[in-house]
Amino acid sequence: DIQMTQSPSSLSPSVGDRVTITCRASQTISNYLNWYQQKPGKAPKLLIYAASSLQSGVPSRFSGSGSGTDFTLTISSLQPEDFATYFCQQSYSAPTFGGGTKVEIK
Amino acid sequence: QVQLQESGPGLVKPSQTLSLTCTVSGGSIRSGGYYWNWIRQHPGKGLEWIGYIYYSGSTYYSPSLKSRVIMSVDTSKNQFSLKLTSVTAADTAVYYCARGVNCSGGRCYDGMDVWGQGTTVTVSS
C-alpha cells in the first residue's frame, strides 16, 4: 500500500488567514492526488483532483500543487465555512487516504 | 445530477455478514468511465477504501479486506452492493458509497466526485 502522511494533523487559523496543508506519499504517485473536505456528520466533498485541478463549483480560494511525492492544499483566505477536516487521497494504485487535517476555529 | 443513497441494516452481529446497497439516481450506473466505490470511516478516524466495481461486474478490492469482501452490481435496478463477511467490532464504521471519475485500467484519475450520505453500521451482539 502507498502510505499518505498529512501535516499538520490540526491547526487553528483565523478567518482571512492563508492556510497550507501538506501531504506526502510513501512513493512517487505522479499527480494522482486528490483533496477532500469533510464537515462533521457529512460525506467528504471533492475539492481538487489530479493534484491541481479545481472541482466544479469549488471556490477559487482553494488550490492544489505538487507532483511525485509532495503535495500541498492551499486556502488563500480562510472563510468561516472552511472550518472542516481535509483529507488527501492517492489514486495511483489501490486508493489510500491521508490521516486528515482538522482546521479548527481559533 | 447523480445522487447515491446507501441502505442496509444498522446493526450486525459478530461473525455475520454485513450487507449494504447503494442506489444510483439521476444517472445510469452503466455510464462508462466510472467506478463505483465503497469507503468506510471508523468513529472519529480517517477514511478507508474498501473496493470498487464497474458496471460490467469487474471488481478491485483493498488488499487488507479482499478475503472478506464481495461486491456486486444490478444494472436493472441501478444499484451496487457490498457484502463483508465474518464481521467483528472492528468493522463498526460509517460506510459510504462514492463514484470514481475518469476511471480506466484500475485507476480513477479524477477522484470520487459524488458520495452518498453514509450509513452507520454497528457490529455488536
PDB file of C-alpha atoms in Angstrom, chain A:
ATOM      1  CA  ASP A   1       0.000   0.000   0.000  1.00  0.00           C
ATOM      2  CA  ILE A   2       1.053   3.581  -0.620  1.00  0.00           C
ATOM      3  CA  GLN A   3       1.050   5.459   2.682  1.00  0.00           C
ATOM      4  CA  MET A   4      -0.164   9.066   2.718  1.00  0.00           C
ATOM      5  CA  THR A   5       1.083  11.332   5.505  1.00  0.00           C
ATOM      6  CA  GLN A   6      -0.599  14.669   6.134  1.00  0.00           C
ATOM      7  CA  SER A   7       0.663  17.551   8.216  1.00  0.00           C
ATOM      8  CA  PRO A   8      -0.223  19.189  10.405  1.00  0.00           C
ATOM      9  CA  SER A   9      -2.886  16.995  11.998  1.00  0.00           C
ATOM     10  CA  SER A  10      -4.688  20.116  13.197  1.00  0.00           C
ATOM     11  CA  LEU A  11      -4.405  23.883  13.043  1.00  0.00           C
ATOM     12  CA  SER A  12      -6.293  26.870  14.391  1.00  0.00           C
ATOM     13  CA  PRO A  13      -6.086  29.788  11.961  1.00  0.00           C
ATOM     14  CA  SER A  14      -8.179  32.908  11.893  1.00  0.00           C
ATOM     15  CA  VAL A  15     -10.673  33.961   9.235  1.00  0.00           C
ATOM     16  CA  GLY A  16      -8.746  35.569   6.400  1.00  0.00           C
ATOM     17  CA  ASP A  17      -5.553  33.604   7.037  1.00  0.00           C
ATOM     18  CA  ARG A  18      -3.709  31.742   4.327  1.00  0.00           C
ATOM     19  CA  VAL A  19      -3.729  28.033   5.172  1.00  0.00           C
ATOM     20  CA  THR A  20      -1.385  25.391   3.806  1.00  0.00           C
ATOM     21  CA  ILE A  21      -1.760  21.641   4.320  1.00  0.00           C
ATOM     22  CA  THR A  22       0.817  19.168   3.086  1.00  0.00           C
ATOM     23  CA  CYS A  23       0.543  15.555   2.022  1.00  0.00           C
ATOM     24  CA  ARG A  24       3.461  13.214   1.388  1.00  0.00           C
ATOM     25  CA  ALA A  25       3.270   9.859  -0.386  1.00  0.00           C
ATOM     26  CA  SER A  26       5.488   6.933   0.561  1.00  0.00           C
ATOM     27  CA  GLN A  27       6.402   6.522  -3.123  1.00  0.00           C
ATOM     28  CA  THR A  28       6.014   8.561  -6.239  1.00  0.00           C
ATOM     29  CA  ILE A  29       2.421   8.914  -7.426  1.00  0.00           C
ATOM     30  CA  SER A  30       2.887  11.377 -10.312  1.00  0.00           C
ATOM     31  CA  ASN A  31      -0.067  13.771  -9.997  1.00  0.00           C
ATOM     32  CA  TYR A  32      -2.630  11.165  -8.914  1.00  0.00           C
ATOM     33  CA  LEU A  33      -3.581  13.092  -5.799  1.00  0.00           C
ATOM     34  CA  ASN A  34      -6.981  14.361  -4.714  1.00  0.00           C
ATOM     35  CA  TRP A  35      -8.141  16.556  -1.839  1.00  0.00           C
ATOM     36  CA  TYR A  36     -11.433  16.337   0.060  1.00  0.00           C
ATOM     37  CA  GLN A  37     -13.186  18.458   2.660  1.00  0.00           C
ATOM     38  CA  GLN A  38     -15.350  16.812   5.313  1.00  0.00           C
ATOM     39  CA  LYS A  39     -17.621  18.535   7.797  1.00  0.00           C
ATOM     40  CA  PRO A  40     -18.977  16.760  10.902  1.00  0.00           C
ATOM     41  CA  GLY A  41     -21.659  14.225  10.092  1.00  0.00           C
ATOM     42  CA  LYS A  42     -21.286  14.750   6.345  1.00  0.00           C
ATOM     43  CA  ALA A  43     -19.696  12.854   3.481  1.00  0.00           C
ATOM     44  CA  PRO A  44     -16.379  14.050   2.074  1.00  0.00           C
ATOM     45  CA  LYS A  45     -16.537  16.569  -0.757  1.00  0.00           C
ATOM     46  CA  LEU A  46     -14.051  16.554  -3.624  1.00  0.00           C
ATOM     47  CA  LEU A  47     -12.143  19.853  -3.825  1.00  0.00           C
ATOM     48  CA  ILE A  48      -9.097  19.200  -6.003  1.00  0.00           C
ATOM     49  CA  TYR A  49      -8.319  16.325  -8.372  1.00  0.00           C
ATOM     50  CA  ALA A  50      -5.171  15.405 -10.267  1.00  0.00           C
ATOM     51  CA  ALA A  51      -3.150  17.453  -7.769  1.00  0.00           C
ATOM     52  CA  SER A  52      -4.122  20.883  -9.078  1.00  0.00           C
ATOM     53  CA  SER A  53      -7.475  20.799 -10.909  1.00  0.00           C
ATOM     54  CA  LEU A  54     -10.315  22.583  -9.144  1.00  0.00           C
ATOM     55  CA  GLN A  55     -13.531  20.563  -8.955  1.00  0.00           C
ATOM     56  CA  SER A  56     -16.532  22.289 -10.472  1.00  0.00           C
ATOM     57  CA  GLY A  57     -18.301  24.569  -8.007  1.00  0.00           C
ATOM     58  CA  VAL A  58     -15.403  24.791  -5.558  1.00  0.00           C
ATOM     59  CA  PRO A  59     -14.343  28.365  -4.690  1.00  0.00           C
ATOM     60  CA  SER A  60     -11.145  29.582  -6.296  1.00  0.00           C
ATOM     61  CA  ARG A  61      -9.543  30.298  -2.903  1.00  0.00           C
ATOM     62  CA  PHE A  62      -8.764  26.565  -2.854  1.00  0.00           C
ATOM     63  CA  SER A  63      -5.746  25.444  -4.849  1.00  0.00           C
ATOM     64  CA  GLY A  64      -3.505  22.416  -5.048  1.00  0.00           C
ATOM     65  CA  SER A  65       0.049  21.839  -6.190  1.00  0.00           C
ATOM     66  CA  GLY A  66       2.770  19.229  -6.273  1.00  0.00           C
ATOM     67  CA  SER A  67       3.802  16.061  -8.031  1.00  0.00           C
ATOM     68  CA  GLY A  68       5.811  12.972  -7.276  1.00  0.00           C
ATOM     69  CA  THR A  69       5.634  12.550  -3.512  1.00  0.00           C
ATOM     70  CA  ASP A  70       4.930  16.024  -2.091  1.00  0.00           C
ATOM     71  CA  PHE A  71       1.669  17.897  -2.415  1.00  0.00           C
ATOM     72  CA  THR A  72       0.037  20.994  -0.968  1.00  0.00           C
ATOM     73  CA  LEU A  73      -3.504  22.230  -0.484  1.00  0.00           C
ATOM     74  CA  THR A  74      -3.760  25.985  -0.009  1.00  0.00           C
ATOM     75  CA  ILE A  75      -6.708  28.083   1.101  1.00  0.00           C
ATOM     76  CA  SER A  76      -5.788  31.641   0.160  1.00  0.00           C
ATOM     77  CA  SER A  77      -8.134  33.411   2.574  1.00  0.00           C
ATOM     78  CA  LEU A  78      -9.903  31.210   5.097  1.00  0.00           C
ATOM     79  CA  GLN A  79     -13.656  31.686   5.323  1.00  0.00           C
ATOM     80  CA  PRO A  80     -15.934  30.629   8.213  1.00  0.00           C
ATOM     81  CA  GLU A  81     -17.383  27.783   6.140  1.00  0.00           C
ATOM     82  CA  ASP A  82     -13.908  26.331   5.564  1.00  0.00           C
ATOM     83  CA  PHE A  83     -13.545  25.045   9.115  1.00  0.00           C
ATOM     84  CA  ALA A  84     -13.548  21.304   8.478  1.00  0.00           C
ATOM     85  CA  THR A  85     -11.267  18.295   8.145  1.00  0.00           C
ATOM     86  CA  TYR A  86      -9.258  17.879   4.952  1.00  0.00           C
ATOM     87  CA  PHE A  87      -8.033  14.585   3.517  1.00  0.00           C
ATOM     88  CA  CYS A  88      -5.676  13.776   0.683  1.00  0.00           C
ATOM     89  CA  GLN A  89      -6.106  10.582  -1.352  1.00  0.00           C
ATOM     90  CA  GLN A  90      -3.851   8.939  -3.904  1.00  0.00           C
ATOM     91  CA  SER A  91      -5.323   7.295  -6.980  1.00  0.00           C
ATOM     92  CA  TYR A  92      -2.041   5.911  -8.378  1.00  0.00           C
ATOM     93  CA  SER A  93      -2.839   2.438  -7.056  1.00  0.00           C
ATOM     94  CA  ALA A  94      -5.384   0.979  -4.609  1.00  0.00           C
ATOM     95  CA  PRO A  95      -6.721   4.227  -3.131  1.00  0.00           C
ATOM     96  CA  THR A  96      -5.420   5.313   0.255  1.00  0.00           C
ATOM     97  CA  PHE A  97      -6.154   8.421   2.261  1.00  0.00           C
ATOM     98  CA  GLY A  98      -4.106  10.652   4.492  1.00  0.00           C
ATOM     99  CA  GLY A  99      -4.956  10.805   8.178  1.00  0.00           C
ATOM    100  CA  GLY A 100      -6.658  14.180   7.880  1.00  0.00           C
ATOM    101  CA  THR A 101      -6.020  17.762   8.937  1.00  0.00           C
ATOM    102  CA  LYS A 102      -8.597  19.383  11.180  1.00  0.00           C
ATOM    103  CA  VAL A 103      -8.937  23.123  10.651  1.00  0.00           C
ATOM    104  CA  GLU A 104     -10.481  24.466  13.829  1.00  0.00           C
ATOM    105  CA  ILE A 105     -11.724  27.890  14.782  1.00  0.00           C
ATOM    106  CA  LYS A 106      -9.179  29.864  16.755  1.00  0.00           C
TER     107      LYS A 106
END
